[in-house]
mmCIF file of C-alpha atoms in Angstrom:
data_model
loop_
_atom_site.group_PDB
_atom_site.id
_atom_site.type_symbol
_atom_site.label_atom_id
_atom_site.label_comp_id
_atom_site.label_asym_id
_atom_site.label_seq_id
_atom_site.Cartn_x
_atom_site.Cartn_y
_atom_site.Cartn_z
ATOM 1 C CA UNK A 1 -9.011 13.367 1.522
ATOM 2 C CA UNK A 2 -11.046 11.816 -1.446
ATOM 3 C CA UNK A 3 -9.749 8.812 -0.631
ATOM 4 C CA UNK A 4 -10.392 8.275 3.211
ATOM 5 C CA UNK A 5 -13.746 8.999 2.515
ATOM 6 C CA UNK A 6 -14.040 6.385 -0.242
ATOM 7 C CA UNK A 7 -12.035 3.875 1.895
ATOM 8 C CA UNK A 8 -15.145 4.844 4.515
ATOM 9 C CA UNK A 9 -17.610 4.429 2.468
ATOM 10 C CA UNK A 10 -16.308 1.309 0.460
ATOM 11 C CA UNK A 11 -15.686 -0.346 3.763
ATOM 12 C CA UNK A 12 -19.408 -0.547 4.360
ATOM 13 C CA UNK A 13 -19.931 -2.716 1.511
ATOM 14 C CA UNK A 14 -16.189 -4.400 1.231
ATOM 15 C CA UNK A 15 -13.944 -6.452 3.526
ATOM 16 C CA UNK A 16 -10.637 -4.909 4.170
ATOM 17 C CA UNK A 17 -8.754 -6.386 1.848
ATOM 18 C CA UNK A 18 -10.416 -5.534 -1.118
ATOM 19 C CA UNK A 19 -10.439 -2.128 -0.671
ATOM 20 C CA UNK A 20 -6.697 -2.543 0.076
ATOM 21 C CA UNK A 21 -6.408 -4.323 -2.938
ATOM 22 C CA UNK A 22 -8.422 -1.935 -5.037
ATOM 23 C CA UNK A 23 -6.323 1.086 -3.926
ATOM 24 C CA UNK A 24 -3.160 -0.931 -5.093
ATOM 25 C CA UNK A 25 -4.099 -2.106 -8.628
ATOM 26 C CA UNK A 26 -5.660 1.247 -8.963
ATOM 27 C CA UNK A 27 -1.634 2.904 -8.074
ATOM 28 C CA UNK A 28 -0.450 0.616 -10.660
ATOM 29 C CA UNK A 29 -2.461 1.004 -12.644
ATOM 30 C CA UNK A 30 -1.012 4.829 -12.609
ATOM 31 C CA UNK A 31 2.062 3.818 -12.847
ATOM 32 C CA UNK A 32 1.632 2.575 -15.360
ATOM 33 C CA UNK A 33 -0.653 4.702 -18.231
ATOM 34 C CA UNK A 34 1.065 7.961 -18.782
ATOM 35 C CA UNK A 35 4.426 6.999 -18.961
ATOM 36 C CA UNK A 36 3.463 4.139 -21.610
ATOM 37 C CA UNK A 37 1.564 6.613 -23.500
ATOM 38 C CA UNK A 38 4.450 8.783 -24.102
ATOM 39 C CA UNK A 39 6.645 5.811 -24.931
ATOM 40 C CA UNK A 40 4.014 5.309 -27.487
ATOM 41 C CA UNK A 41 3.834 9.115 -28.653
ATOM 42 C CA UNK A 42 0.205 9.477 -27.274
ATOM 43 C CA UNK A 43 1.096 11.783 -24.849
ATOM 44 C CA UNK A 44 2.547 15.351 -25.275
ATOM 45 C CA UNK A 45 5.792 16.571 -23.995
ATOM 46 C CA UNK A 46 4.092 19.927 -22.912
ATOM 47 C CA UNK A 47 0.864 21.638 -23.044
ATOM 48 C CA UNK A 48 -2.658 21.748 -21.261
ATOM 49 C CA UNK A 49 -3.265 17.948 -22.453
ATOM 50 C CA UNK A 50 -0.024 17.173 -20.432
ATOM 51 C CA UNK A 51 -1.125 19.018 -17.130
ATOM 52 C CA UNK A 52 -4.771 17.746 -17.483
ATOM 53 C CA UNK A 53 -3.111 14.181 -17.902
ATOM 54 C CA UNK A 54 -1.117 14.566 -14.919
ATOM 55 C CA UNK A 55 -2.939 16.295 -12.242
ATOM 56 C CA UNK A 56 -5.835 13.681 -13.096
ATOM 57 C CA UNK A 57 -3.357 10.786 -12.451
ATOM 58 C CA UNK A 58 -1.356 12.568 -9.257
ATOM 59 C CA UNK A 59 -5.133 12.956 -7.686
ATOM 60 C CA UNK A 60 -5.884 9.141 -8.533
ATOM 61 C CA UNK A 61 -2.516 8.074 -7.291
ATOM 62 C CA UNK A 62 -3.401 10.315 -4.073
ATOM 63 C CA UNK A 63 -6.654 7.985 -3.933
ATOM 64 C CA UNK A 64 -5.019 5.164 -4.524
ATOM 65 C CA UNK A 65 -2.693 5.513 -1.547
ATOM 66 C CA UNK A 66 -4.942 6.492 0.791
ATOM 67 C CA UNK A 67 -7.083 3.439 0.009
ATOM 68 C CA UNK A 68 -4.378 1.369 0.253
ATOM 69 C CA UNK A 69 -2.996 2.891 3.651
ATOM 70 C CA UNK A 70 -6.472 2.908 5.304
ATOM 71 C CA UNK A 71 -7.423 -0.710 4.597
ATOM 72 C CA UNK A 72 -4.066 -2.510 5.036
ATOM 73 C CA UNK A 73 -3.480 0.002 8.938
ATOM 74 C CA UNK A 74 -7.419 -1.538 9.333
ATOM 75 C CA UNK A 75 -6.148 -5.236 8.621
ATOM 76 C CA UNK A 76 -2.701 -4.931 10.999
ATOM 77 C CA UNK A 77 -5.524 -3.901 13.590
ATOM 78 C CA UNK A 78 -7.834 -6.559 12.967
ATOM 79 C CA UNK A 79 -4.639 -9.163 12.875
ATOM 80 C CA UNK A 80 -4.065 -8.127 16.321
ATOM 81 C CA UNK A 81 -6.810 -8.369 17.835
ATOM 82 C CA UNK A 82 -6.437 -12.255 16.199
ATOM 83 C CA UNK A 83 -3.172 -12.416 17.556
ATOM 84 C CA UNK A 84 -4.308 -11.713 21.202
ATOM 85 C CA UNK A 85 -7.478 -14.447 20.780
ATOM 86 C CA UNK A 86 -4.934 -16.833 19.974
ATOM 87 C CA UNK A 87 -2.201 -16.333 22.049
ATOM 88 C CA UNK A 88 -3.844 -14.404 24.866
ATOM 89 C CA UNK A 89 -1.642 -11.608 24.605
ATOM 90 C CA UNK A 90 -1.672 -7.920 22.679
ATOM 91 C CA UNK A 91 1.050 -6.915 20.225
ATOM 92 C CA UNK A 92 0.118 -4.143 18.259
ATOM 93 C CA UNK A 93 3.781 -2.822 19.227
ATOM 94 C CA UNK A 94 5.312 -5.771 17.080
ATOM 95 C CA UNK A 95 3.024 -5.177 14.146
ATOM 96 C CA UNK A 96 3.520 -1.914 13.424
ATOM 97 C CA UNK A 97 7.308 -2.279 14.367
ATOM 98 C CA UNK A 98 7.179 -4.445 11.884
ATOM 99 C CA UNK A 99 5.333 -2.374 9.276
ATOM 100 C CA UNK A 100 7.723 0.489 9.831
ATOM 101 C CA UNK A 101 10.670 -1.429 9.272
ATOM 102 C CA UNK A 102 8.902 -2.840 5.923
ATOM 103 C CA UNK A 103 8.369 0.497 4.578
ATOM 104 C CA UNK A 104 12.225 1.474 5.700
ATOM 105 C CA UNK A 105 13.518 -0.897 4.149
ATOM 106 C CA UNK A 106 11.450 -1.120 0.859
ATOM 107 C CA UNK A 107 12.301 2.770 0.164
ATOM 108 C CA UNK A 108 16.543 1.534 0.762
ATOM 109 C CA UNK A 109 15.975 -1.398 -1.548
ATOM 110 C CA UNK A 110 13.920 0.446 -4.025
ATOM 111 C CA UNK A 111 17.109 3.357 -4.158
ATOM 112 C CA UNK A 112 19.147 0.568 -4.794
ATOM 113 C CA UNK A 113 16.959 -1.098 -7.704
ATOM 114 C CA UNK A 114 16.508 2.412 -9.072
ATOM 115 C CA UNK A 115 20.220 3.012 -9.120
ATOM 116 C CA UNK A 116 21.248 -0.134 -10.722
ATOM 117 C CA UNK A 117 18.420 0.218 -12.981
ATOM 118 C CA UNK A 118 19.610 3.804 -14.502
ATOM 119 C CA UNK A 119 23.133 2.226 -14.797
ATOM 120 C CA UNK A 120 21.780 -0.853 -17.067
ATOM 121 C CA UNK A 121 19.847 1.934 -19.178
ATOM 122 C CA UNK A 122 23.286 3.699 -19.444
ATOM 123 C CA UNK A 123 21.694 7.003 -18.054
ATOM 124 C CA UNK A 124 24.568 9.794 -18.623
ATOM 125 C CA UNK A 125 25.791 10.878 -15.429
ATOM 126 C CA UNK A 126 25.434 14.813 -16.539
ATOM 127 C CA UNK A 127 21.533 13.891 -17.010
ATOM 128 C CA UNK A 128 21.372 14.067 -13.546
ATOM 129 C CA UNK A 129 24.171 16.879 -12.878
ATOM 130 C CA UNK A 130 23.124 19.819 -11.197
ATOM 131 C CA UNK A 131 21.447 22.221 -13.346
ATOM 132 C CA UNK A 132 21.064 19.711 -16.193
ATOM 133 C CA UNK A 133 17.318 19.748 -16.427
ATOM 134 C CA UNK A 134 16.997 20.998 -19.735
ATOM 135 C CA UNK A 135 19.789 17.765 -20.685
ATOM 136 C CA UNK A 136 19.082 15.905 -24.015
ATOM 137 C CA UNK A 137 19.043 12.294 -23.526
ATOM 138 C CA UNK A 138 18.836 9.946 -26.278
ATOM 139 C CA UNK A 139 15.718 8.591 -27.474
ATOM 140 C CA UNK A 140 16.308 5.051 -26.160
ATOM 141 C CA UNK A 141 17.385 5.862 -22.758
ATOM 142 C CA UNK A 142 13.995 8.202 -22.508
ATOM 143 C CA UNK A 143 12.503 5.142 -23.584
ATOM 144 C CA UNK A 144 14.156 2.712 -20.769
ATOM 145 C CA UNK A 145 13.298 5.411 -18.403
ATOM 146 C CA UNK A 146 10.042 5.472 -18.652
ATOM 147 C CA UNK A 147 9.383 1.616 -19.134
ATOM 148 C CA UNK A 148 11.101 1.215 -15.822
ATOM 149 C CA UNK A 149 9.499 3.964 -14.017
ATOM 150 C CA UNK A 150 5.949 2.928 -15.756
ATOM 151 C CA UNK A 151 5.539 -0.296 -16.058
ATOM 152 C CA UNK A 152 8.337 -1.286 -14.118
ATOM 153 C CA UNK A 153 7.486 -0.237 -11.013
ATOM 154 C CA UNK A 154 3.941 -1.208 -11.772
ATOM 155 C CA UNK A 155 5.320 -5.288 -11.554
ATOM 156 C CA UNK A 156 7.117 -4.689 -8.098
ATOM 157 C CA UNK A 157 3.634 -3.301 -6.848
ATOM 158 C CA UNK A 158 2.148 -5.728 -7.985
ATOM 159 C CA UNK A 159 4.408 -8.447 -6.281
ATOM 160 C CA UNK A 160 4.063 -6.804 -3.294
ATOM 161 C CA UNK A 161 0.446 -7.107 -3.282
ATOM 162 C CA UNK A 162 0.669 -10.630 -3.639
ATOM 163 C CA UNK A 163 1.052 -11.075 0.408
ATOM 164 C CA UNK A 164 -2.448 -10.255 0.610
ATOM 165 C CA UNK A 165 -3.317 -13.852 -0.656
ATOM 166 C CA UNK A 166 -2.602 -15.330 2.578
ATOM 167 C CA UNK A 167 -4.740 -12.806 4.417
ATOM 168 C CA UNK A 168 -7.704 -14.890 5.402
ATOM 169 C CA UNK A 169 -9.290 -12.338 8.180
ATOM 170 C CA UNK A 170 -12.898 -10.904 7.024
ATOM 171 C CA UNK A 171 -15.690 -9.087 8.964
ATOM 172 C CA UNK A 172 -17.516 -11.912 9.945
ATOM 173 C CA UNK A 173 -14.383 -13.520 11.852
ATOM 174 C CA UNK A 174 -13.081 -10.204 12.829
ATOM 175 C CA UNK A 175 -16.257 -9.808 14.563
ATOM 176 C CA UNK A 176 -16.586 -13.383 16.401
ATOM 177 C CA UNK A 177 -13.217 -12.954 17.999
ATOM 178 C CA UNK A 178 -14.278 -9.712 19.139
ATOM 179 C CA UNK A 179 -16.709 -11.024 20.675
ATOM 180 C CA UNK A 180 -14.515 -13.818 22.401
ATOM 181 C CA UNK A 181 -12.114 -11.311 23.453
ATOM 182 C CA UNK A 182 -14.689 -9.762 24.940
ATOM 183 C CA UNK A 183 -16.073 -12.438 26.947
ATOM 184 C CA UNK A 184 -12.697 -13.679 27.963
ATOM 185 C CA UNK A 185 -12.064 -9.782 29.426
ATOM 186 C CA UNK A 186 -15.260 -9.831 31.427
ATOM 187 C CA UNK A 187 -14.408 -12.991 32.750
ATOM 188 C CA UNK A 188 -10.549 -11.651 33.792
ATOM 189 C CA UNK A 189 -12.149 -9.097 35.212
ATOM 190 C CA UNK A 190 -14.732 -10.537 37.684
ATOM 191 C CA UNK A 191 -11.961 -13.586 38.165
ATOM 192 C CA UNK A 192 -9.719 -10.833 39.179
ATOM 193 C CA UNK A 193 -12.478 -8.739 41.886
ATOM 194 C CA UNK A 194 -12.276 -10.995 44.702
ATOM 195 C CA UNK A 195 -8.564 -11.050 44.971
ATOM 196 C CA UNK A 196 -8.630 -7.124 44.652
ATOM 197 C CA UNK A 197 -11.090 -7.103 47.934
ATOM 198 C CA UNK A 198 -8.773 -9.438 49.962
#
């Protein structure tokens, strides 16, 4: 909830994309602090530090991704409404088709990354065995672990941000081809009257 109202209130003052952008550096930047602080021993293993440190981060992260979600559903709208002013035609079916198949098939490429990721860190397969939370792993592979899940992830996040560069739509534009859409509909509209009365 924090979050949509920040994304509200930011977009105000900030195109789209910014906010989108904010809310994405802002998860990495999650991803990546506490699990390089333990890798560097600045972070506990257990006590109140450890819960302070990680409800903080899980409410940014929530912030984050709502930031992120709120601008970037705002931008597939606005790129509609572009895509009808240039091709005369509406296709917000296509976009967020397309979205949904994006996020489908990020989270069955990202399962596959993580897998072949905790086989090059030689994870021990009874790490993960049922029951084994209380498993000892070695001191390297905790290591590995948490670079990749840190930091890691951080880089794909941030590579995935980088389609954003080509995003060119701000307010200003956004609202001239409203306008023209506008126009054009009005004019559809009372082209189209006189063949509805014969």
């Amino acid at each position: 909830m924090p979050g949509i109202v920040l994304a509200v209130i930011l977009a105000r003052f900030f195109e789209k994309r910014a906010i989108t952008a904010v809310g994405i550096g802002l998860f990495a930047a999650c991803q990546i602090v506490l699990p390089t602080l333990r890798v560097l021993g600045l972070l506990p293993l257990e006590g109140l530090s450890l819960d302070i440190a990680l409800v903080v981060s899980e409410n940014l992260v929530g912030v984050a991704l709502a930031l992120a979600a709120v601008g970037f559903q705002s931008m597939m709208a606005d790129a509609a409404d572009e895509h009808e002013y240039i091709y005369g035609s509406r296709r917000e079916g296509l976009f967020f088709a397309g979205l949904n198949f994006g996020v489908k098939a990020a989270a069955g490429l990202g399962g596959l990354v993580g897998g072949v990721a905790l086989d090059l860190i030689r994870l021990p397969p009874t790490a993960i065995a049922k029951g084994a939370a209380g498993a000892h792993l070695p001191a390297s592979v905790t290591t590995h672990l948490a670079l990749i899940y840190g930091p890691g992830g951080a880089v794909l996040t941030i590579v995935s941000a980088l389609v954003f560069v080509t995003y060119r739509l701000n307010s200003t534009r956004h609202a001239e081809i409203l306008a023209a859409l506008k126009v054009r509909r009005l004019e559809k509209a009372a082209s189209a009257t006189p063949d509805q009365a014969g």
